[in-house]
Coordinates of C-alpha atoms in Angstrom, one line a residue:
Chain A
X1 CA 95.2 122.5 109.5
X2 CA 92.2 120.5 108.7
X3 CA 89.4 121.1 106.2
X4 CA 86.2 122.7 107.7
X5 CA 84.0 122.4 104.7
X6 CA 83.3 118.7 103.9
X7 CA 81.4 117.4 100.8
X8 CA 77.9 116.2 101.1
X9 CA 77.6 112.8 102.8
X10 CA 76.1 111.3 99.7
X11 CA 79.4 111.8 97.9
X12 CA 81.5 110.0 100.6
X13 CA 79.0 107.2 100.8
X14 CA 79.0 106.7 97.1
X15 CA 82.8 106.7 97.1
X16 CA 82.8 103.9 99.8
X17 CA 80.2 101.9 97.8
X18 CA 82.2 102.3 94.6
X19 CA 79.5 103.9 92.5
X20 CA 81.3 107.1 91.6
X21 CA 82.9 107.5 88.2
X22 CA 86.6 108.1 87.8
X23 CA 86.4 111.9 87.9
X24 CA 84.4 112.1 91.1
X25 CA 86.5 109.3 92.7
X26 CA 89.6 111.4 91.9
X27 CA 87.9 114.4 93.5
X28 CA 86.9 112.5 96.7
X29 CA 90.3 110.8 97.0
X30 CA 92.1 114.1 96.7
X31 CA 89.9 115.6 99.4
X32 CA 90.4 112.6 101.7
X33 CA 94.1 113.0 101.6
X34 CA 93.6 116.5 103.1
X35 CA 90.8 115.7 105.5
X36 CA 91.1 113.2 108.3
X37 CA 87.5 113.7 109.3
X38 CA 86.2 112.6 105.9
X39 CA 88.6 109.7 106.0
X40 CA 86.9 108.5 109.2
X41 CA 83.5 108.8 107.6
X42 CA 84.6 106.8 104.6
X43 CA 86.1 104.1 106.9
X44 CA 82.7 103.8 108.6
X45 CA 80.9 103.6 105.4
X46 CA 83.2 100.9 104.2
X47 CA 82.5 99.0 107.5
X48 CA 78.8 99.2 106.6
X49 CA 79.6 97.8 103.2
X50 CA 81.6 95.1 104.9
X51 CA 78.7 94.2 107.2
X52 CA 76.3 94.1 104.3
X53 CA 78.8 91.9 102.4
X54 CA 79.1 89.4 105.3
X55 CA 75.3 89.2 105.2
X56 CA 74.9 88.6 101.5
X57 CA 73.3 85.2 100.5
X58 CA 76.2 83.1 99.2
X59 CA 76.3 81.7 95.7
X60 CA 77.9 78.3 95.4
X61 CA 81.2 78.3 93.5
X62 CA 82.3 75.7 91.0
X63 CA 83.5 72.4 92.6
X64 CA 87.1 72.7 91.3
X65 CA 87.2 76.4 92.1
X66 CA 89.5 76.2 95.1
X67 CA 91.9 73.8 93.4
X68 CA 92.2 76.0 90.4
X69 CA 93.0 78.9 92.5
X70 CA 95.4 77.1 94.8
X71 CA 97.4 76.2 91.6
X72 CA 97.8 79.9 90.9
X73 CA 98.9 81.0 94.3
X74 CA 102.6 80.4 93.9
X75 CA 102.9 81.9 90.5
X76 CA 104.3 85.4 90.5
X77 CA 101.9 88.2 90.0
X78 CA 101.4 89.3 86.4
X79 CA 100.7 92.7 85.0
X80 CA 97.6 93.1 87.1
X81 CA 99.6 93.7 90.2
X82 CA 101.7 96.2 88.4
X83 CA 98.7 98.2 87.1
X84 CA 99.4 100.7 89.8
X85 CA 102.9 101.3 88.5
X86 CA 101.5 102.6 85.2
X87 CA 99.9 105.5 86.8
X88 CA 102.9 106.4 89.0
X89 CA 103.6 110.1 88.7
X90 CA 106.2 111.2 86.3
X91 CA 106.7 114.2 88.6
X92 CA 107.4 112.4 91.8
X93 CA 109.7 115.2 93.1
X94 CA 107.4 118.1 92.1
X95 CA 103.9 118.9 93.1
X96 CA 104.5 117.5 96.6
X97 CA 101.7 119.6 98.0
X98 CA 99.3 118.1 95.4
X99 CA 97.4 115.1 96.9
X100 CA 98.8 111.8 95.4
X101 CA 95.5 110.7 93.8
X102 CA 95.6 113.9 91.7
X103 CA 99.3 114.1 91.3
X104 CA 99.2 110.8 89.4
X105 CA 97.1 112.5 86.7
X106 CA 99.5 115.5 86.2
X107 CA 102.5 115.1 83.9
X108 CA 104.2 118.3 84.9
X109 CA 104.5 120.8 87.8
X110 CA 101.3 122.8 88.4
X111 CA 103.0 126.0 87.2
X112 CA 103.9 124.6 83.8
X113 CA 100.6 122.8 82.9
X114 CA 99.0 124.1 79.7
X115 CA 96.7 126.6 81.4
X116 CA 94.1 128.2 79.2
X117 CA 93.0 131.7 79.9
X118 CA 89.3 131.9 80.6
X119 CA 89.0 135.5 81.5
X120 CA 90.8 138.2 83.5
X121 CA 92.9 136.4 86.1
X122 CA 91.2 133.1 85.6
X123 CA 92.9 130.1 83.9
X124 CA 91.8 126.5 83.5
X125 CA 93.3 123.1 82.5
X126 CA 91.5 119.8 82.0
X127 CA 92.6 116.9 84.2
X128 CA 90.6 114.3 82.4
X129 CA 89.3 114.5 78.8
X130 CA 85.7 116.0 78.9
X131 CA 83.1 113.3 78.6
X132 CA 79.5 114.1 77.9
X133 CA 78.9 117.1 80.2
X134 CA 81.3 115.9 82.8
X135 CA 84.3 118.1 83.2
X136 CA 87.2 117.5 85.6
X137 CA 89.6 120.5 85.6
X138 CA 91.9 122.7 87.6
X139 CA 91.0 126.3 88.0
X140 CA 93.6 129.0 88.8
X141 CA 92.3 132.3 90.1
X142 CA 94.9 135.1 90.5
X143 CA 95.2 136.7 94.0
X144 CA 92.2 138.9 94.8
X145 CA 90.4 138.2 91.5
X146 CA 86.6 137.6 91.5
X147 CA 85.3 134.9 89.3
X148 CA 82.2 136.1 87.4
X149 CA 79.0 135.4 89.4
X150 CA 77.5 132.2 88.1
X151 CA 74.9 129.5 88.7
X152 CA 74.9 125.9 87.6
X153 CA 72.9 123.7 85.3
X154 CA 74.2 120.8 87.3
X155 CA 76.2 120.2 90.5
X156 CA 79.6 121.9 90.8
X157 CA 82.1 120.5 93.3
X158 CA 85.3 122.5 94.1
X159 CA 88.3 121.3 96.2
X160 CA 90.8 124.0 97.2
X161 CA 94.4 122.9 96.7
X162 CA 96.3 126.1 97.1
X163 CA 95.4 129.6 98.4
X164 CA 91.8 130.3 99.4
X165 CA 88.6 131.9 98.2
X166 CA 85.6 133.5 99.8
X167 CA 82.0 133.7 98.8
X168 CA 78.7 134.3 100.6
X169 CA 79.1 130.9 102.3
X170 CA 82.4 131.7 104.0
X171 CA 86.1 131.2 103.4
X172 CA 87.4 128.0 101.7
X173 CA 90.9 126.9 102.3
X174 CA 93.1 124.0 101.3
X175 CA 91.2 120.7 101.7
X176 CA 87.8 122.4 101.8
X177 CA 85.1 121.3 99.5
X178 CA 82.3 123.5 98.1
X179 CA 79.6 121.1 97.0
X180 CA 77.0 123.2 95.2
X181 CA 73.8 122.1 93.6
X182 CA 71.8 123.5 90.7
X183 CA 70.1 126.2 92.8
X184 CA 73.2 128.0 94.1
X185 CA 74.7 131.1 92.5
X186 CA 77.9 132.4 93.8
X187 CA 80.8 134.7 93.1
X188 CA 84.0 133.4 94.6
X189 CA 86.8 135.9 95.3
X190 CA 90.3 134.5 95.6
X191 CA 92.4 135.3 98.7
X192 CA 95.0 138.0 98.2
X193 CA 98.0 136.1 99.5
X194 CA 98.5 133.8 96.5
X195 CA 96.7 132.4 93.5
X196 CA 93.9 130.0 94.4
X197 CA 94.1 126.7 92.6
X198 CA 91.2 124.3 92.8
X199 CA 90.0 121.0 91.4
X200 CA 86.5 121.4 89.9
X201 CA 84.1 118.8 88.8
X202 CA 81.0 119.9 86.9
X203 CA 78.2 117.9 85.3
X204 CA 76.9 120.6 83.1
X205 CA 78.0 124.0 81.8
X206 CA 77.9 126.8 84.3
X207 CA 75.5 129.8 83.8
X208 CA 77.4 133.0 83.9
X209 CA 75.8 136.3 85.0
X210 CA 76.6 139.9 84.6
X211 CA 78.6 141.8 81.9
X212 CA 81.7 139.7 81.9
X213 CA 79.7 136.6 82.2
X214 CA 77.5 137.3 79.2
X215 CA 80.6 138.3 77.3
X216 CA 82.5 135.1 78.2
X217 CA 79.6 132.6 78.1
X218 CA 80.0 131.7 74.4
X219 CA 83.7 130.7 75.0
X220 CA 83.5 129.1 78.4
X221 CA 82.6 125.6 79.6
X222 CA 83.9 125.1 83.1
Chain B
X1 CA 74.8 81.0 115.5
X2 CA 74.2 84.7 115.9
X3 CA 75.4 85.8 119.3
X4 CA 75.0 89.5 119.6
X5 CA 76.8 90.5 122.7
X6 CA 76.1 87.1 124.2
X7 CA 77.1 87.2 127.9
X8 CA 76.1 83.6 128.7
X9 CA 79.5 82.3 129.6
X10 CA 81.0 85.5 130.9
X11 CA 79.2 85.2 134.3
X12 CA 80.7 83.2 137.1
X13 CA 80.6 79.5 136.7
X14 CA 78.5 77.2 139.0
X15 CA 76.7 80.0 140.8
X16 CA 79.6 80.9 143.2
X17 CA 79.2 84.3 144.8
X18 CA 81.1 87.1 143.1
X19 CA 83.3 88.0 146.0
X20 CA 86.6 86.1 146.4
X21 CA 86.1 86.0 150.1
X22 CA 83.6 83.2 149.9
X23 CA 85.3 81.2 147.2
X24 CA 87.5 78.2 148.0
X25 CA 91.2 78.6 147.1
X26 CA 91.1 76.0 144.4
X27 CA 88.5 78.0 142.5
X28 CA 90.3 81.2 142.9
X29 CA 93.5 79.6 141.6
X30 CA 91.6 78.0 138.8
X31 CA 90.1 81.3 137.7
X32 CA 93.6 82.8 137.6
X33 CA 95.3 79.9 135.9
X34 CA 92.7 79.2 133.2
X35 CA 91.5 81.8 130.8
X36 CA 87.9 83.1 131.4
X37 CA 85.4 81.0 129.6
X38 CA 84.2 82.9 126.6
X39 CA 81.6 82.3 123.9
X40 CA 83.1 80.5 120.9
X41 CA 84.6 82.8 118.2
X42 CA 82.1 84.0 115.6
X43 CA 82.8 83.0 112.0
X44 CA 83.9 86.5 111.0
X45 CA 86.3 86.6 114.0
X46 CA 87.8 83.2 112.8
X47 CA 88.2 84.7 109.4
X48 CA 90.2 87.6 110.7
X49 CA 92.5 85.1 112.4
X50 CA 92.8 83.1 109.1
X51 CA 93.6 86.2 107.2
X52 CA 96.4 87.1 109.6
X53 CA 97.7 83.6 109.2
X54 CA 97.8 84.1 105.5
X55 CA 99.6 87.4 106.0
X56 CA 102.2 86.1 108.4
X57 CA 103.0 82.6 107.1
X58 CA 101.3 82.2 103.7
X59 CA 99.1 79.5 105.4
X60 CA 97.2 77.7 102.6
X61 CA 94.9 75.9 105.0
X62 CA 93.8 79.2 106.4
X63 CA 93.5 80.5 102.9
X64 CA 91.2 77.6 102.0
X65 CA 89.0 78.4 105.0
X66 CA 88.8 82.1 103.8
X67 CA 88.0 80.9 100.3
X68 CA 85.1 78.6 101.4
X69 CA 83.6 81.4 103.5
X70 CA 84.2 84.5 101.3
X71 CA 84.3 82.9 97.8
X72 CA 80.6 82.3 97.6
X73 CA 79.9 85.8 99.0
X74 CA 82.2 87.4 96.5
X75 CA 80.4 85.5 93.7
X76 CA 77.1 86.7 95.0
X77 CA 78.4 90.3 95.2
X78 CA 79.6 90.2 91.6
X79 CA 76.2 88.7 90.5
X80 CA 74.3 91.5 92.2
X81 CA 76.4 94.0 90.3
X82 CA 75.3 92.4 87.0
X83 CA 78.0 89.9 86.2
X84 CA 76.9 86.6 84.7
X85 CA 77.6 83.3 86.5
X86 CA 80.9 82.6 84.7
X87 CA 82.2 86.2 85.1
X88 CA 81.2 86.3 88.8
X89 CA 83.0 83.0 89.3
X90 CA 86.2 84.4 87.7
X91 CA 86.0 87.7 89.6
X92 CA 85.5 85.9 92.9
X93 CA 88.7 83.9 92.1
X94 CA 90.5 87.1 91.2
X95 CA 89.4 88.8 94.4
X96 CA 90.6 85.8 96.4
X97 CA 93.9 85.9 94.6
X98 CA 94.3 89.6 95.6
X99 CA 93.5 88.6 99.1
X100 CA 96.4 86.1 99.0
X101 CA 98.8 88.7 97.5
X102 CA 97.8 91.7 99.6
X103 CA 97.2 89.9 102.9
X104 CA 100.3 91.7 104.3
X105 CA 98.5 95.0 103.9
X106 CA 95.6 93.9 106.2
X107 CA 95.5 95.6 109.6
X108 CA 93.1 94.0 112.0
X109 CA 93.0 97.2 114.1
X110 CA 91.6 99.2 111.2
X111 CA 89.0 96.8 109.7
X112 CA 87.4 93.4 110.0
X113 CA 88.4 90.8 107.4
X114 CA 84.9 91.2 105.8
X115 CA 85.3 94.9 105.4
X116 CA 88.8 94.6 104.0
X117 CA 87.8 91.9 101.5
X118 CA 84.7 94.0 100.5
X119 CA 87.0 96.9 99.6
X120 CA 89.2 94.6 97.4
X121 CA 86.1 93.2 95.6
X122 CA 84.8 96.7 95.1
X123 CA 88.0 98.0 93.6
X124 CA 88.3 94.9 91.4
X125 CA 84.8 95.3 89.9
X126 CA 85.4 98.9 89.2
X127 CA 88.6 97.9 87.4
X128 CA 87.1 94.9 85.5
X129 CA 83.4 95.6 85.1
X130 CA 83.7 99.3 84.5
X131 CA 87.2 99.5 83.1
X132 CA 87.9 102.6 85.1
X133 CA 90.6 103.6 87.6
X134 CA 89.7 104.2 91.2
X135 CA 91.9 106.8 92.7
X136 CA 92.7 106.2 96.3
X137 CA 94.7 107.9 99.0
X138 CA 98.3 106.8 99.4
X139 CA 99.3 106.4 103.1
X140 CA 102.9 107.5 102.2
X141 CA 101.8 110.7 100.4
X142 CA 103.8 113.7 101.6
X143 CA 100.7 115.8 101.0
X144 CA 98.5 113.7 103.3
X145 CA 97.2 115.6 106.3
X146 CA 97.7 113.2 109.3
X147 CA 94.9 112.6 111.7
X148 CA 95.6 114.8 114.7
X149 CA 92.8 113.6 116.9
X150 CA 94.1 111.5 119.7
X151 CA 93.0 107.8 119.8
X152 CA 90.1 107.3 122.2
X153 CA 91.3 105.9 125.5
X154 CA 88.8 103.0 125.7
X155 CA 88.5 101.6 122.2
X156 CA 85.9 98.9 121.7
X157 CA 87.4 95.9 120.0
X158 CA 87.0 95.6 116.2
X159 CA 84.8 92.6 117.0
X160 CA 82.5 94.5 119.4
X161 CA 82.2 97.2 116.7
X162 CA 81.4 94.7 114.1
X163 CA 78.7 93.2 116.2
X164 CA 77.2 96.6 117.0
X165 CA 77.3 97.5 113.3
X166 CA 75.5 94.3 112.4
X167 CA 72.8 94.9 114.9
X168 CA 72.3 98.5 113.9
X169 CA 71.9 97.4 110.2
X170 CA 69.4 94.7 111.1
X171 CA 67.4 97.3 113.1
X172 CA 67.1 99.7 110.3
X173 CA 63.6 100.4 108.9
X174 CA 63.0 98.4 105.8
X175 CA 62.9 101.3 103.4
X176 CA 66.3 102.6 104.6
X177 CA 67.9 99.2 104.6
X178 CA 66.8 98.8 101.0
X179 CA 68.4 102.0 99.6
X180 CA 71.5 101.2 101.6
X181 CA 71.8 97.7 100.0
X182 CA 71.0 99.0 96.6
X183 CA 73.7 101.7 96.8
X184 CA 76.3 99.2 97.9
X185 CA 75.4 96.2 95.7
X186 CA 73.9 97.4 92.5
X187 CA 76.2 100.1 91.1
X188 CA 73.2 102.3 90.4
X189 CA 73.0 106.1 90.6
X190 CA 70.6 107.5 93.1
X191 CA 68.4 108.6 90.2
X192 CA 68.1 105.0 88.9
X193 CA 67.3 103.8 92.4
X194 CA 64.7 106.5 92.7
X195 CA 62.9 105.5 89.5
X196 CA 63.1 101.8 90.4
X197 CA 61.5 102.4 93.7
X198 CA 59.2 105.0 92.2
X199 CA 60.1 107.6 94.8
X200 CA 61.6 111.1 94.4
X201 CA 65.4 111.4 94.2
X202 CA 65.5 113.5 97.3
X203 CA 63.8 110.7 99.2
X204 CA 66.5 108.2 98.1
X205 CA 69.2 110.6 99.3
X206 CA 67.5 111.4 102.6
X207 CA 66.9 107.7 103.3
X208 CA 70.5 106.9 102.6
X209 CA 71.7 109.6 105.0
X210 CA 69.3 108.6 107.7
X211 CA 70.4 105.0 107.4
X212 CA 74.0 105.8 107.6
X213 CA 73.7 108.3 110.4
X214 CA 71.6 105.9 112.4
X215 CA 74.2 103.1 112.0
X216 CA 77.0 105.5 112.6
X217 CA 75.5 106.7 115.9
X218 CA 75.5 103.0 117.1
X219 CA 79.2 102.5 116.4
X220 CA 80.3 105.8 117.9
X221 CA 83.4 107.6 116.8
X222 CA 85.8 104.8 117.3
X223 CA 86.1 103.3 113.9

């Protein structure tokens, strides 16, 4: 099973270049774990970066630079090399279906995260603390439930982790990405087989429509 | 010493006819017993060999060669991202230290030395200059969906791909090459690039896509 909906090429290129912030990097890395095709695209973009890097006009280094470095080679790695250890999952035996990049940010199994109810059948939990208008969160939609129709003040990117949903653009399954810009309004409906859990990154509050939407808008930022 | 696909030494030496029938035995034997004459290794190719030597036997002479080639490029990369001279020097050193320590992770079938070192430098500057984490895939992740596509039968060598890639980048129209370089080397959002170049945001995005797709079409699906 492979993803059929990939993110916009810009997002993959920016990931390869290193210009995405932590939230979007987390989003792309989680998608990459589930999508070999996007992995190949990123590998090519990195090769482009490598070629540009080979071509860069060199800047001379200090004369004693190499000697200073050679003196450090045999010393054991300090904390820097262990930096990865700090973000090792505390839940290594659980959430095995959650891609590793995201798993490292969760401190308990998906089921027991502190989900917050957003509306009928819709729950949310933040993955990173909200910063400015950037929000990185998990959304859980109960089987068969329709999320209120909404538009966006800014881009909204959704990665399906479990279950599926359908909107006017088709069916989205595990690994798929819906990369929506400001102009798009949609009303996703979760598949009936199980709850749909997705990773959602937004840059601005959503615009809710309809009765439920107007009712919920004052309370919701997702 | 740019030698894009140079074929000069690949052809038969001394103008002998191609067919073996007309060649004296001593020449046939020679062409079997000695390796075919090839163009000298390109510098990036040499670097890949040095990097493998560091990986296999912690070869410090090979490391010094890597340092003299990539150190100044790493420093230039860090400068282009806004680091001052002192910081760029330190970051170039740190990146080379990571090269030493992580050399065993290098796989010459997956990337050239230049590409691999570029990714190390990129991750280092996100860590140090931006003080952010950079989530990456974990090859041992049980959730990882493996690549099911079979490997292509005839795979161009990494060096051939590198040469093609280089050529494709050099042939890009100037406006596309510029946004590509800015996006890789200046840590600027597309919006900032747009305002610097005084062009609409959509134009930045489309130039970037055009540039990448054009380069990608040159290297095919093998990378």
